[in-house]
Amino acid sequence: TIERRALATGIIHEQVVDLCNGTRFIRFGLGMKCAWAQNYSEDEATVCGAVCQFRVKVLSDMDGCKLMPDLCKRFKYQRMRAEDCAGNLSAVQQGYGAQNFGYEECRRACDSDILCESFAVEATLGRCMQLNARAVHEHGGAWTALQGANITSFLNFDPTVDPSLAGAVYHPLACYASTVPYVLEEFEYDGMLLAIGTGILGLVLLLSTACTCLLMYNVNMSRKGRPSAAQLAMLLFCPCCADGLDQKFHGATSLRSSQD
């Protein structure tokens, strides 16, 4: 069970990460003509070749229009180091900013945009910036499209400061990068519970089998004056504690020998 779980976890992890890749997510959604895919254009996806068409057919048979949003609706995020955060903010070309947003609101907004790979939060000013995101928020009044230097200005970030000092100087500013869909953590947790439950069930079955064998031994052998199942187990596994029990076996052997 543990080996099967390890094998299945690796395969499922790879497939879910692949499906939740922003480009593939859009491409498969457009190929299946999902209702939520109407928000995307053909220009945002690569050409769907023969392999892609096959996967679209497989996903359609699995109700992919419902499956994919369920798998990719929430991601895990890892906080970047101060140096990486500074470099990312300096290099990004376009993002979407909103005010009066905390970490949770900014994270949920990034989850709603499949192309959002990272976001930054300025806690003091209450500002959120989605980096490399899509124009999903163009129609939302809370979001403003920003480019280049306007991004760092919006977050009150000075790119000329030494990145190694960025964490100390701009402590309220933090960047987060998406890692894997959150559903994978739930799957691994449920799989662990299933493996533990299976192990416990195996032990219960083993114990019940042993008890049944001991009971049958007692029923068939105790009437002949031989040791009980408990005494036999003690003789096998703890001979030092089984004083005198071996005499019953020797006596039975001698009796049989005399009768012969």
Coordinates of C-alpha atoms in Angstrom, one line a residue:
T1 CA 0.0 0.0 0.0
I2 CA 2.8 2.4 0.8
E3 CA 4.5 1.7 -2.5
R4 CA 1.3 2.2 -4.4
R5 CA 0.6 5.4 -2.5
A6 CA 4.1 6.7 -3.3
L7 CA 3.8 5.8 -7.0
A8 CA 0.3 7.2 -7.3
T9 CA 1.2 10.4 -5.5
G10 CA 4.1 11.1 -7.9
I11 CA 1.9 10.5 -11.0
I12 CA -1.1 12.6 -9.7
H13 CA 1.3 15.4 -8.6
E14 CA 2.8 15.6 -12.1
Q15 CA -0.6 15.6 -13.8
V16 CA -2.2 18.2 -11.6
V17 CA 0.7 20.6 -11.9
D18 CA 0.7 20.1 -15.6
L19 CA -3.1 20.8 -15.9
C20 CA -2.8 23.9 -13.7
N21 CA -0.1 25.4 -15.8
G22 CA -1.6 28.7 -16.9
T23 CA -1.0 28.3 -20.6
R24 CA -2.2 24.7 -20.7
F25 CA -5.2 25.5 -18.5
I26 CA -6.3 28.1 -21.0
R27 CA -5.5 25.9 -24.0
F28 CA -7.5 22.9 -22.7
G29 CA -10.4 25.2 -21.6
L30 CA -10.7 26.7 -25.1
G31 CA -10.4 23.3 -26.7
M32 CA -13.3 21.9 -24.6
K33 CA -15.2 25.2 -25.1
C34 CA -15.8 25.6 -21.4
A35 CA -18.0 28.4 -20.2
W36 CA -15.3 29.9 -18.1
A37 CA -12.9 29.8 -21.1
Q38 CA -14.9 32.6 -22.8
N39 CA -12.9 35.0 -20.7
Y40 CA -9.7 34.0 -22.6
S41 CA -8.7 34.6 -26.2
E42 CA -7.0 32.3 -28.7
D43 CA -3.9 34.6 -28.5
E44 CA -3.3 33.6 -24.9
A45 CA -2.9 29.9 -25.7
T46 CA -0.5 28.0 -28.0
V47 CA -1.8 26.0 -30.9
C48 CA -3.5 22.8 -29.8
G49 CA -1.7 19.9 -31.8
A50 CA -2.6 16.2 -32.1
V51 CA -1.5 15.4 -28.5
C52 CA -3.3 18.4 -27.2
Q53 CA -6.5 17.3 -29.0
F54 CA -6.2 13.8 -27.5
R55 CA -5.9 15.3 -24.0
V56 CA -8.8 17.6 -24.7
K57 CA -11.0 14.6 -25.6
V58 CA -9.9 12.7 -22.5
L59 CA -10.6 15.7 -20.3
S60 CA -14.0 16.2 -21.9
D61 CA -14.9 12.6 -21.1
M62 CA -13.9 13.3 -17.5
D63 CA -16.0 16.5 -17.3
G64 CA -12.9 18.6 -17.5
C65 CA -14.7 21.9 -17.5
K66 CA -15.7 21.2 -13.9
L67 CA -12.6 19.2 -12.9
M68 CA -9.9 21.7 -13.9
P69 CA -11.3 24.7 -12.0
D70 CA -11.8 22.5 -8.9
L71 CA -8.1 21.3 -9.1
C72 CA -6.7 24.8 -9.8
K73 CA -8.9 27.0 -7.7
R74 CA -6.3 27.5 -4.9
F75 CA -2.5 27.4 -4.8
K76 CA 0.1 27.2 -2.1
Y77 CA 2.4 30.2 -1.9
Q78 CA 6.0 30.5 -0.6
R79 CA 7.4 33.8 0.6
M80 CA 10.4 34.9 -1.4
R81 CA 13.7 36.0 0.1
A82 CA 14.2 39.7 0.3
E83 CA 16.8 39.6 -2.5
D84 CA 14.5 37.6 -4.8
C85 CA 11.6 39.9 -4.0
A86 CA 13.6 43.0 -4.9
G87 CA 14.9 41.4 -8.1
N88 CA 11.4 40.3 -9.1
L89 CA 9.9 43.7 -8.6
S90 CA 12.6 45.4 -10.6
A91 CA 12.3 43.0 -13.5
V92 CA 8.5 42.7 -13.8
Q93 CA 7.0 44.6 -16.8
Q94 CA 3.3 44.6 -15.9
G95 CA 1.1 44.0 -12.9
Y96 CA -2.3 44.9 -11.4
G97 CA -2.5 46.8 -8.2
A98 CA -5.3 47.3 -5.6
Q99 CA -5.5 49.2 -2.4
N100 CA -6.9 48.2 1.0
F101 CA -5.9 44.6 0.4
G102 CA -4.3 42.3 3.0
Y103 CA -2.5 39.1 2.4
E104 CA -5.6 36.9 2.3
E105 CA -7.4 39.2 -0.1
C106 CA -4.4 39.4 -2.3
R107 CA -3.9 35.6 -2.2
R108 CA -7.5 34.9 -3.2
A109 CA -7.2 37.4 -6.1
C110 CA -4.1 35.6 -7.3
D111 CA -5.9 32.3 -7.0
S112 CA -8.6 33.6 -9.3
D113 CA -6.1 34.4 -12.0
I114 CA -4.6 31.2 -13.5
L115 CA -1.7 33.3 -15.0
C116 CA -0.8 34.9 -11.6
E117 CA 2.5 33.4 -10.6
S118 CA 3.4 35.7 -7.8
F119 CA 2.1 38.7 -5.8
A120 CA 3.5 41.4 -3.5
V121 CA 1.8 42.9 -0.4
E122 CA 2.7 46.1 1.3
A123 CA 1.2 45.7 4.7
T124 CA 1.6 49.3 6.0
L125 CA -0.2 50.9 3.0
G126 CA -2.5 47.9 2.5
R127 CA -1.5 47.5 -1.2
C128 CA -1.5 44.4 -3.3
M129 CA 0.3 43.9 -6.6
Q130 CA -0.3 40.9 -8.8
L131 CA 2.8 40.2 -10.9
N132 CA 2.8 38.8 -14.4
A133 CA -0.9 38.5 -14.1
R134 CA -3.6 38.5 -16.8
A135 CA -6.0 41.3 -17.5
V136 CA -8.8 39.4 -15.7
H137 CA -9.0 42.4 -13.3
E138 CA -9.2 45.1 -16.0
H139 CA -13.0 45.1 -15.6
G140 CA -12.8 45.3 -11.8
G141 CA -12.9 48.8 -10.4
A142 CA -10.4 47.9 -7.6
W143 CA -7.6 47.0 -9.9
T144 CA -5.3 49.3 -11.8
A145 CA -2.9 48.1 -14.6
L146 CA 0.7 49.3 -13.8
Q147 CA 3.9 49.0 -15.7
G148 CA 7.6 49.4 -15.1
A149 CA 8.5 52.1 -12.5
N150 CA 4.9 52.6 -11.5
I151 CA 4.9 49.1 -9.9
T152 CA 7.7 49.9 -7.5
S153 CA 6.3 53.4 -6.8
F154 CA 2.9 51.9 -6.0
L155 CA 4.5 49.6 -3.5
N156 CA 6.8 52.3 -2.1
F157 CA 9.8 50.3 -3.2
D158 CA 13.1 51.8 -4.1
P159 CA 15.0 49.5 -6.5
T160 CA 18.2 51.4 -6.0
V161 CA 18.5 50.1 -2.4
D162 CA 20.9 47.1 -1.9
P163 CA 18.7 44.0 -2.2
S164 CA 20.4 42.4 0.8
L165 CA 19.0 45.3 2.9
A166 CA 15.6 45.2 1.3
G167 CA 14.1 42.9 4.0
A168 CA 15.3 45.3 6.7
V169 CA 14.4 48.6 5.1
Y170 CA 11.1 47.4 3.6
H171 CA 9.9 45.0 6.2
P172 CA 6.2 45.6 5.4
L173 CA 6.8 44.5 1.8
A174 CA 6.7 40.8 1.0
C175 CA 6.5 38.8 -2.2
Y176 CA 5.0 35.4 -2.6
A177 CA 5.3 32.9 -5.4
S178 CA 2.9 30.1 -6.2
T179 CA 4.2 26.6 -5.9
V180 CA 1.6 23.8 -6.3
P181 CA -2.2 23.5 -6.2
Y182 CA -3.5 23.2 -2.7
V183 CA -5.5 20.1 -3.7
L184 CA -2.3 18.1 -3.8
E185 CA -1.7 18.7 -0.1
E186 CA -5.2 17.5 0.7
F187 CA -4.7 14.5 -1.5
E188 CA -1.4 13.6 0.3
Y189 CA -3.1 14.1 3.7
D190 CA -6.0 11.9 2.8
G191 CA -3.7 9.3 1.3
M192 CA -1.7 9.2 4.5
L193 CA -4.9 8.6 6.5
L194 CA -5.9 5.9 4.1
A195 CA -2.5 4.2 4.4
I196 CA -2.6 4.4 8.2
G197 CA -6.2 3.0 8.2
T198 CA -5.1 0.2 5.9
G199 CA -2.2 -0.7 8.2
I200 CA -4.4 -0.7 11.3
L201 CA -6.9 -2.9 9.4
G202 CA -4.1 -5.3 8.5
L203 CA -3.0 -5.6 12.2
V204 CA -6.6 -6.2 13.2
L205 CA -7.0 -9.0 10.7
L206 CA -3.6 -10.5 11.7
L207 CA -4.7 -10.4 15.4
S208 CA -8.1 -11.9 14.6
T209 CA -6.4 -14.7 12.6
A210 CA -4.0 -15.5 15.5
C211 CA -6.9 -15.5 18.0
T212 CA -8.9 -17.9 15.8
C213 CA -5.9 -20.3 15.5
L214 CA -5.4 -20.2 19.3
L215 CA -9.1 -20.8 19.9
M216 CA -9.1 -23.8 17.5
Y217 CA -6.0 -25.2 19.2
N218 CA -7.6 -25.0 22.6
V219 CA -10.8 -26.7 21.4
N220 CA -9.0 -29.6 19.8
M221 CA -6.0 -30.1 22.1
S222 CA -6.9 -29.0 25.6
R223 CA -9.1 -32.1 26.2
K224 CA -6.0 -34.3 25.7
G225 CA -4.2 -32.8 28.7
R226 CA -1.7 -30.9 26.6
P227 CA -0.7 -27.2 27.2
S228 CA -3.2 -24.5 26.3
A229 CA -2.6 -22.1 23.4
A230 CA -1.4 -19.4 25.9
Q231 CA 1.0 -21.9 27.5
L232 CA 2.3 -23.0 24.1
A233 CA 2.9 -19.3 23.1
M234 CA 4.8 -18.8 26.3
L235 CA 6.9 -21.8 25.7
L236 CA 7.7 -20.7 22.1
F237 CA 8.4 -17.0 22.8
C238 CA 9.5 -16.9 26.5
P239 CA 10.9 -20.3 27.5
C240 CA 12.3 -18.9 30.7
C241 CA 8.8 -18.1 31.9
A242 CA 7.4 -21.5 31.0
D243 CA 8.7 -23.6 33.9
G244 CA 7.4 -27.1 33.8
L245 CA 5.3 -26.7 30.7
D246 CA 7.7 -28.7 28.6
Q247 CA 7.0 -31.7 30.8
K248 CA 3.6 -32.0 29.4
F249 CA 5.1 -32.4 25.9
H250 CA 7.7 -34.8 27.2
G251 CA 5.1 -36.8 29.1
A252 CA 2.8 -37.0 26.0
T253 CA 5.8 -38.2 24.0
S254 CA 6.7 -40.8 26.5
L255 CA 3.1 -42.0 26.7
R256 CA 3.0 -42.5 23.0
S257 CA 6.3 -44.3 23.0
S258 CA 5.2 -46.7 25.7
Q259 CA 2.0 -47.5 23.8
D260 CA 3.9 -48.2 20.6

